[in-house]
Amino acid sequence: MDWGKAGCTALGLWVPALAVFLLGACQALPIPDSSPLLQFGGQVRQRYLYTDDAQETEAHLEIRADGTVAGAAHQSPESLLELKAVKPGVIQILGVKTSRFLCQRPDGTLYGALHFEPEACSFRELLLEDGYNVYESEAHGLPLRLSSSSSPSRDPAPRGPARFLPLPGLSPEPPEPPGIPAPGPPDVGSSDPLSMVGPLQGRSPSYTS
């Protein structure tokens, strides 16, 4: 009997079996989710939400300490917002100064809540081609709008523009370190013109004579 041929035949039978085993093991293992959307999980941005239309509304969204939401013509501490992703495409909006979450009622009115309510305070962020964004309530599907001054007072639902331009929030500059006074001109008449020795304590009378 040719043992060499028998060994080769046995090895030839094991190679396909081993390949099938390894293929099954690879298919049984979960493939990690490499979706690029996962990088936005927990992402935090500080922004001013600026909105305008072709008529009269031009404002930055403010969440005030009393829970009201309004528009201000200029950026203010109340209009600095923190946008945080709660899941892909959905964010929460928090007023940095007032620590209130931007929320929306079923009729579309906005208010600031001290506690995050997932149904009322979650917004879908839709990016437009012109750089503006549209935010819609995830639960109600209503766009986030600021009330226009031309809206009737009897109609609480906002009817202003729904496009917002996220403007980067400027972080406060770090305090400057205490400055070191510039050295004065050297005293050419002194025995230590460059002040390398420093002041002497208890000088000998013979030193000044």
XYZ file of N, CA and C in Angstrom:
627
model
N 0.858 -1.214 0.000
C 0.000 0.000 0.000
C 0.877 1.240 0.000
N 0.497 2.202 -0.832
C 1.277 3.435 -0.927
C 0.742 4.412 0.107
N 1.467 4.531 1.251
C 1.000 5.408 2.341
C 1.043 6.893 1.962
N 1.954 7.229 1.044
C 2.025 8.641 0.629
C 0.779 9.067 -0.108
N 0.308 8.204 -1.035
C -0.899 8.544 -1.773
C -2.108 8.559 -0.848
N -2.149 7.600 0.098
C -3.271 7.569 1.037
C -3.335 8.825 1.891
N -2.130 9.307 2.329
C -2.093 10.557 3.119
C -2.577 11.739 2.316
N -2.150 11.813 1.052
C -2.587 12.934 0.209
C -4.091 12.885 -0.019
N -4.625 11.646 -0.206
C -6.071 11.528 -0.420
C -6.840 11.981 0.815
N -6.365 11.564 2.011
C -7.032 11.982 3.243
C -6.958 13.490 3.440
N -5.781 14.070 3.118
C -5.632 15.524 3.247
C -6.544 16.256 2.287
N -6.715 15.683 1.085
C -7.594 16.308 0.107
C -9.046 16.306 0.549
N -9.429 15.291 1.308
C -10.798 15.256 1.819
C -11.006 16.241 2.965
N -9.955 16.480 3.757
C -10.081 17.388 4.906
C -10.127 18.861 4.501
N -9.486 19.234 3.411
C -9.424 20.654 3.012
C -10.811 21.216 2.723
N -11.640 20.531 1.896
C -12.998 21.091 1.692
C -13.817 21.127 2.975
N -13.671 20.086 3.812
C -14.430 20.080 5.056
C -14.025 21.228 5.965
N -12.713 21.498 6.023
C -12.230 22.610 6.844
C -12.716 23.949 6.301
N -12.760 24.097 4.996
C -13.234 25.343 4.397
C -14.701 25.573 4.722
N -15.517 24.509 4.634
C -16.935 24.647 4.957
C -17.125 25.017 6.419
N -16.308 24.444 7.316
C -16.406 24.754 8.743
C -16.069 26.210 9.024
N -14.976 26.690 8.411
C -14.578 28.083 8.640
C -15.607 29.045 8.071
N -16.183 28.715 6.907
C -17.196 29.596 6.318
C -18.420 29.687 7.208
N -18.838 28.546 7.771
C -19.986 28.565 8.669
C -19.716 29.352 9.926
N -18.494 29.244 10.462
C -18.152 29.996 11.665
C -18.152 31.485 11.403
N -17.649 31.906 10.225
C -17.614 33.335 9.900
C -19.030 33.889 9.733
N -19.919 33.082 9.124
C -21.285 33.560 8.939
C -22.055 33.616 10.254
N -21.646 32.816 11.241
C -22.354 32.816 12.519
C -22.014 34.020 13.365
N -20.838 34.604 13.144
C -20.439 35.758 13.950
C -21.151 37.003 13.470
N -21.606 37.898 14.382
C -22.263 39.138 13.961
C -21.270 40.080 13.317
N -21.718 40.734 12.258
C -20.876 41.709 11.571
C -21.071 43.058 12.245
N -20.004 43.690 12.702
C -20.173 44.989 13.378
C -20.784 46.016 12.447
N -21.692 46.822 12.990
C -22.362 47.859 12.207
C -21.381 48.986 11.942
N -21.058 49.168 10.674
C -20.095 50.211 10.311
C -20.783 51.419 9.710
N -22.064 51.607 10.014
C -22.797 52.738 9.458
C -22.164 54.047 9.900
N -21.934 54.984 8.949
C -21.349 56.280 9.347
C -22.261 57.094 10.226
N -23.566 56.760 10.297
C -24.482 57.515 11.153
C -24.189 57.306 12.624
N -23.510 56.194 12.971
C -23.236 55.933 14.374
C -22.286 56.954 14.982
N -21.506 57.624 14.141
C -20.572 58.598 14.694
C -21.291 59.816 15.255
N -22.589 59.979 14.929
C -23.333 61.117 15.440
C -24.009 60.814 16.765
N -23.932 59.589 17.248
C -24.538 59.253 18.511
C -23.878 60.011 19.653
N -24.684 60.764 20.403
C -24.142 61.512 21.517
C -23.391 62.767 21.117
N -23.423 63.128 19.823
C -22.708 64.319 19.385
C -23.370 65.564 19.963
N -22.558 66.490 20.464
C -23.062 67.719 21.074
C -22.493 68.904 20.307
N -23.378 69.829 19.921
C -22.964 71.044 19.218
C -23.606 72.244 19.896
N -22.874 73.316 19.993
C -23.439 74.568 20.488
C -23.695 75.467 19.284
N -24.953 75.879 19.131
C -25.364 76.642 17.956
C -26.368 77.725 18.336
N -26.420 78.774 17.498
C -27.521 79.728 17.496
C -28.411 79.357 16.308
N -29.713 79.243 16.524
C -30.626 78.915 15.441
C -31.235 80.212 14.917
N -30.749 80.636 13.762
C -31.188 81.888 13.138
C -32.233 81.569 12.078
N -33.309 82.355 12.036
C -34.355 82.151 11.048
C -34.756 83.490 10.435
N -35.194 83.436 9.191
C -35.663 84.645 8.519
C -36.630 84.239 7.416
N -37.352 85.219 6.902
C -38.198 85.006 5.737
C -38.119 86.244 4.864
N -38.896 86.246 3.814
C -38.811 87.348 2.852
C -39.531 88.601 3.335
N -40.183 88.571 4.505
C -40.965 89.724 4.924
C -40.339 90.409 6.130
N -40.688 89.990 7.343
C -40.284 90.780 8.488
C -39.598 89.984 9.585
N -39.729 88.658 9.569
C -39.158 87.869 10.658
C -37.666 87.660 10.437
N -36.898 88.010 11.428
C -35.453 87.803 11.409
C -35.009 87.713 12.865
N -34.737 86.510 13.319
C -34.548 86.347 14.756
C -33.710 85.120 15.055
N -33.200 85.092 16.304
C -32.518 83.933 16.861
C -33.438 83.309 17.907
N -33.585 82.004 17.839
C -34.482 81.316 18.769
C -33.934 81.398 20.187
N -34.776 81.840 21.126
C -34.402 81.964 22.531
C -35.274 81.058 23.396
N -34.662 80.377 24.356
C -35.395 79.650 25.387
C -35.173 80.420 26.687
N -36.223 81.058 27.187
C -36.071 81.964 28.320
C -36.303 81.246 29.643
N -35.925 81.919 30.734
C -35.967 81.293 32.057
C -37.380 80.952 32.492
N -38.391 81.677 32.003
C -39.777 81.394 32.399
C -40.422 80.312 31.545
N -39.644 79.713 30.628
C -40.167 78.642 29.796
C -40.735 79.082 28.472
N -40.789 80.386 28.214
C -41.288 80.858 26.932
C -40.197 80.742 25.871
N -40.626 80.584 24.633
C -39.719 80.495 23.481
C -40.082 81.629 22.541
N -39.095 82.427 22.188
C -39.352 83.597 21.350
C -38.137 83.820 20.457
N -38.221 84.876 19.659
C -37.124 85.235 18.771
C -36.500 86.546 19.188
N -35.184 86.637 19.100
C -34.452 87.861 19.423
C -33.675 88.304 18.190
N -33.651 89.614 17.986
C -32.985 90.131 16.795
C -31.491 89.872 16.819
N -30.908 89.793 18.011
C -29.468 89.598 18.137
C -29.174 88.373 18.996
N -27.985 87.847 18.835
C -27.572 86.707 19.663
C -27.488 87.133 21.116
N -27.891 86.226 21.999
C -27.902 86.510 23.429
C -27.562 85.233 24.172
N -27.284 85.311 25.496
C -27.038 84.080 26.256
C -28.208 83.106 26.194
N -29.452 83.628 26.112
C -30.615 82.744 26.054
C -30.776 82.068 24.696
N -30.104 82.588 23.667
C -30.239 81.989 22.338
C -29.110 81.008 22.011
N -28.159 80.839 22.929
C -27.115 79.831 22.718
C -27.698 78.477 23.106
N -27.723 77.563 22.148
C -28.394 76.280 22.322
C -27.402 75.140 22.195
N -27.727 74.051 22.835
C -26.926 72.832 22.750
C -27.751 71.781 22.017
N -27.263 71.358 20.861
C -27.935 70.356 20.051
C -27.224 69.025 20.250
N -27.960 68.033 20.719
C -27.370 66.724 21.007
C -28.172 65.638 20.307
N -27.472 64.753 19.616
C -28.135 63.649 18.926
C -28.544 62.584 19.931
N -29.823 62.208 19.893
C -30.309 61.133 20.747
C -30.350 59.820 19.979
N -30.441 59.904 18.657
C -30.319 58.762 17.755
C -30.117 59.334 16.357
N -29.745 58.514 15.382
C -29.459 59.057 14.050
C -30.620 59.878 13.493
N -30.334 61.142 13.170
C -31.324 62.024 12.580
C -32.247 62.702 13.554
N -32.161 62.407 14.848
C -33.055 62.983 15.862
C -32.204 63.642 16.941
N -32.576 64.860 17.326
C -31.795 65.618 18.304
C -32.698 66.149 19.400
N -32.060 66.553 20.487
C -32.702 67.348 21.537
C -32.015 68.704 21.560
N -32.753 69.755 21.923
C -32.243 71.124 21.915
C -32.378 71.680 23.322
N -31.251 72.102 23.892
C -31.208 72.581 25.275
C -30.685 74.006 25.317
N -31.360 74.871 26.059
C -30.848 76.211 26.285
C -29.684 76.171 27.255
N -28.524 76.672 26.827
C -27.315 76.565 27.645
C -27.460 77.344 28.945
N -28.024 78.547 28.890
C -28.117 79.377 30.099
C -29.260 78.940 30.994
N -30.421 78.651 30.428
C -31.612 78.365 31.233
C -31.752 76.890 31.584
N -30.967 76.018 30.934
C -31.053 74.563 31.174
C -32.473 74.049 30.950
N -33.149 74.592 29.951
C -34.486 74.137 29.570
C -34.434 73.502 28.182
N -35.187 72.429 28.014
C -35.253 71.737 26.742
C -36.348 72.356 25.874
N -36.046 72.489 24.591
C -37.050 72.972 23.654
C -38.049 71.852 23.374
N -39.339 72.140 23.575
C -40.387 71.139 23.396
C -41.519 71.751 22.577
N -42.354 70.876 22.026
C -43.448 71.318 21.171
C -44.734 70.575 21.540
N -45.814 71.339 21.670
C -47.118 70.747 21.963
C -47.764 70.235 20.670
N -48.803 69.418 20.777
C -49.460 68.898 19.566
C -49.996 69.976 18.628
N -50.281 71.199 19.147
C -50.781 72.270 18.285
C -49.643 73.067 17.654
N -48.399 72.702 17.956
C -47.257 73.369 17.334
C -46.600 74.428 18.179
N -47.194 74.835 19.305
C -46.589 75.859 20.152
C -45.349 75.301 20.842
N -44.392 76.181 21.076
C -43.113 75.802 21.656
C -43.037 76.250 23.108
N -42.299 75.514 23.893
C -42.076 75.888 25.292
C -40.769 75.249 25.760
N -40.241 75.774 26.867
C -39.019 75.237 27.450
C -39.325 74.437 28.698
N -38.875 73.189 28.740
C -39.144 72.304 29.871
C -37.859 72.041 30.637
N -37.991 71.941 31.962
C -36.820 71.673 32.795
C -36.355 70.220 32.683
N -37.241 69.335 32.245
C -36.898 67.924 32.113
C -37.172 67.473 30.681
N -36.314 66.596 30.197
C -36.451 66.111 28.830
C -37.619 65.141 28.724
N -38.547 65.460 27.833
C -39.690 64.603 27.558
C -39.520 64.053 26.144
N -39.211 62.767 25.991
C -38.879 62.225 24.659
C -39.931 62.518 23.605
N -41.210 62.428 23.960
C -42.248 62.624 22.946
C -42.360 64.082 22.526
N -42.199 65.004 23.460
C -42.394 66.423 23.154
C -41.110 67.136 22.753
N -39.952 66.604 23.140
C -38.698 67.352 22.994
C -37.718 66.712 22.013
N -38.167 65.805 21.175
C -37.292 65.171 20.183
C -37.651 65.706 18.805
N -36.640 66.145 18.060
C -36.857 66.754 16.748
C -35.987 66.064 15.701
N -36.596 65.835 14.548
C -35.828 65.343 13.412
C -35.123 66.525 12.750
N -33.863 66.347 12.416
C -33.064 67.404 11.787
C -32.908 67.087 10.313
N -33.492 67.936 9.467
C -33.454 67.742 8.025
C -32.569 68.825 7.412
N -31.517 68.422 6.711
C -30.570 69.354 6.120
C -31.010 69.733 4.716
N -31.046 71.038 4.435
C -31.400 71.549 3.111
C -30.137 71.882 2.325
N -30.299 71.995 1.014
C -29.141 72.228 0.155
C -28.548 73.622 0.338
N -29.353 74.595 0.785
C -28.854 75.973 0.908
C -28.183 76.247 2.247
N -27.965 75.201 3.069
C -27.298 75.384 4.353
C -28.252 75.537 5.524
N -29.524 75.789 5.246
C -30.522 75.878 6.303
C -30.980 74.474 6.711
N -31.558 74.384 7.888
C -32.114 73.128 8.384
C -33.589 73.309 8.707
N -34.314 72.199 8.670
C -35.699 72.155 9.105
C -35.782 71.138 10.235
N -36.459 71.522 11.318
C -36.610 70.645 12.480
C -38.084 70.299 12.641
N -38.388 69.014 12.724
C -39.754 68.542 12.860
C -39.893 67.714 14.120
N -41.012 67.866 14.783
C -41.309 67.046 15.958
C -41.380 65.581 15.544
N -40.605 64.744 16.216
C -40.607 63.331 15.864
C -41.969 62.709 16.141
N -42.654 63.148 17.184
C -43.932 62.551 17.566
C -45.095 63.098 16.744
N -45.089 64.424 16.478
C -46.248 65.050 15.843
C -46.029 65.359 14.364
N -44.771 65.369 13.912
C -44.497 65.668 12.515
C -44.664 67.121 12.141
N -44.790 68.008 13.130
C -44.963 69.434 12.869
C -43.615 70.125 12.816
N -43.428 71.088 11.905
C -42.151 71.799 11.841
C -41.991 72.756 13.007
N -40.770 72.936 13.413
C -40.451 73.912 14.450
C -40.520 75.299 13.808
N -41.342 76.176 14.380
C -41.512 77.541 13.859
C -41.499 78.537 15.000
N -40.994 79.723 14.704
C -41.123 80.841 15.626
C -42.348 81.649 15.257
N -43.075 82.127 16.260
C -44.278 82.915 15.990
C -43.906 84.214 15.299
N -44.648 84.539 14.285
C -44.466 85.808 13.591
C -45.288 86.881 14.276
N -44.785 88.108 14.282
C -45.510 89.201 14.931
C -46.831 89.504 14.240
N -46.962 89.024 12.975
C -48.209 89.272 12.259
C -49.275 88.231 12.543
N -48.926 87.166 13.321
C -49.912 86.134 13.644
C -50.949 86.700 14.595
N -52.212 86.388 14.433
C -53.246 86.885 15.357
C -53.005 86.362 16.764
N -53.274 87.184 17.770
C -53.031 86.781 19.146
C -53.952 85.651 19.578
N -55.125 85.521 18.916
C -56.048 84.450 19.285
C -55.607 83.092 18.749
N -54.640 83.096 17.858
C -54.166 81.843 17.273
C -52.782 81.548 17.836
N -52.663 80.671 18.856
C -51.368 80.453 19.490
C -50.388 79.676 18.623
N -50.876 78.963 17.609
C -49.976 78.154 16.787
C -49.067 79.051 15.969
N -47.766 78.865 16.012
C -46.839 79.714 15.271
C -46.980 79.519 13.770
N -46.862 80.606 13.023
C -46.966 80.549 11.571
C -45.788 81.258 10.909
N -44.679 81.375 11.611
C -43.499 82.019 11.057
C -42.692 81.061 10.200
N -41.491 81.458 9.817
C -40.650 80.613 8.959
C -40.188 79.367 9.698
N -39.949 78.312 8.927
C -39.549 77.037 9.519
C -38.111 76.685 9.193
N -37.409 77.532 8.469
C -36.007 77.251 8.130
C -35.096 77.930 9.150
N -34.103 77.189 9.605
C -33.156 77.723 10.580
C -31.738 77.504 10.079
N -30.923 78.513 10.282
C -29.509 78.424 9.932
C -28.711 78.237 11.220
N -28.105 77.072 11.425
C -27.311 76.872 12.653
C -25.990 77.641 12.572
N -25.840 78.593 13.464
C -24.613 79.397 13.516
C -23.759 78.906 14.673
N -22.468 78.712 14.458
C -21.613 78.196 15.539
C -21.628 79.100 16.755
N -21.734 78.479 17.914
C -21.657 79.219 19.166
C -20.207 79.419 19.560
N -19.849 80.639 19.876
C -18.474 80.954 20.235
C -18.245 80.639 21.700
N -17.295 79.778 21.967
C -16.964 79.452 23.353
C -16.238 80.625 23.988
N -16.434 80.854 25.272
C -15.767 81.975 25.932
C -14.256 81.815 25.898
N -13.601 82.929 25.661
C -12.144 82.887 25.593
C -11.559 82.598 26.973
N -10.535 81.760 27.041
C -9.916 81.471 28.342
C -9.245 82.717 28.895
N -9.262 82.865 30.205
C -8.628 84.052 30.784
C -7.140 84.059 30.495
N -6.668 85.256 30.227
C -5.249 85.393 29.928
C -4.424 85.199 31.198
N -3.287 84.539 31.077
C -2.436 84.380 32.257
C -1.908 85.720 32.718
N -1.658 85.843 33.996
C -1.145 87.134 34.489
C 0.148 87.505 33.783
N 0.154 88.732 33.317
C 1.316 89.169 32.545
C 2.545 89.406 33.419
N 3.677 89.167 32.829
C 4.956 89.431 33.502
C 5.430 90.811 33.073
N 5.631 91.727 34.022
C 6.048 93.085 33.623
C 7.352 93.058 32.844
N 7.368 93.901 31.834
C 8.571 93.976 31.001
C 9.723 94.563 31.818
N 10.918 94.033 31.630
C 12.065 94.566 32.382
C 12.387 95.986 31.956
N 12.756 96.780 32.927
C 13.115 98.145 32.622
C 14.520 98.240 32.032
N 14.896 99.417 31.606
C 16.243 99.581 31.032
C 17.315 99.335 32.092
N 18.451 98.781 31.686
C 19.518 98.503 32.660
C 20.075 99.787 33.264
N 20.396 99.697 34.567
C 20.991 100.832 35.289
C 22.499 100.753 35.106
N 22.978 101.548 34.155
C 24.411 101.465 33.818
C 25.282 101.953 34.960
N 24.724 102.717 35.905
C 25.520 103.200 37.017
C 25.579 102.230 38.180
N 24.882 101.093 38.057
C 24.844 100.131 39.142
C 25.924 99.078 38.954
N 26.333 98.462 40.090
C 27.305 97.364 40.002
C 26.651 96.086 39.456
N 25.294 96.062 39.364
C 24.559 94.905 38.819
C 23.542 95.433 37.809
N 23.999 95.906 36.611
C 23.092 96.569 35.669
C 22.005 95.633 35.128
N 22.254 94.342 35.062
C 21.281 93.396 34.515
C 20.418 92.752 35.592
N 20.545 93.197 36.856
C 19.774 92.660 37.986
C 19.891 91.150 38.087
N 21.080 90.648 37.937
C 21.309 89.210 38.019
C 21.524 88.745 39.453
N 21.970 89.648 40.309
C 22.239 89.275 41.684
C 20.991 89.432 42.533
N 20.185 90.445 42.250
C 18.967 90.665 43.016
C 19.252 91.575 44.191
N 18.193 91.981 44.898
C 18.390 92.876 46.048
C 19.132 92.163 47.161
N 20.005 92.887 47.794
C 20.797 92.341 48.891
C 20.217 92.815 50.210
N 20.064 91.898 51.123
C 19.554 92.220 52.445
C 20.729 92.478 53.404
N 20.619 93.548 54.170
C 21.645 93.856 55.165
C 23.003 94.116 54.543
N 23.051 95.105 53.619
C 24.316 95.397 52.969
C 25.319 95.949 54.001
N 26.530 95.649 53.741
C 27.609 96.170 54.577
C 27.809 97.657 54.287
N 28.062 98.448 55.320
C 28.298 99.900 55.070
C 29.452 100.125 54.118
N 30.395 99.205 54.078
C 31.547 99.391 53.203
C 31.151 99.207 51.733
N 29.975 98.498 51.506
C 29.565 98.229 50.110
C 29.060 99.501 49.463
N 28.412 100.387 50.253
C 27.843 101.602 49.703
C 28.762 102.786 49.827
N 29.887 102.589 50.419
C 30.774 103.737 50.624
C 31.623 103.961 49.390
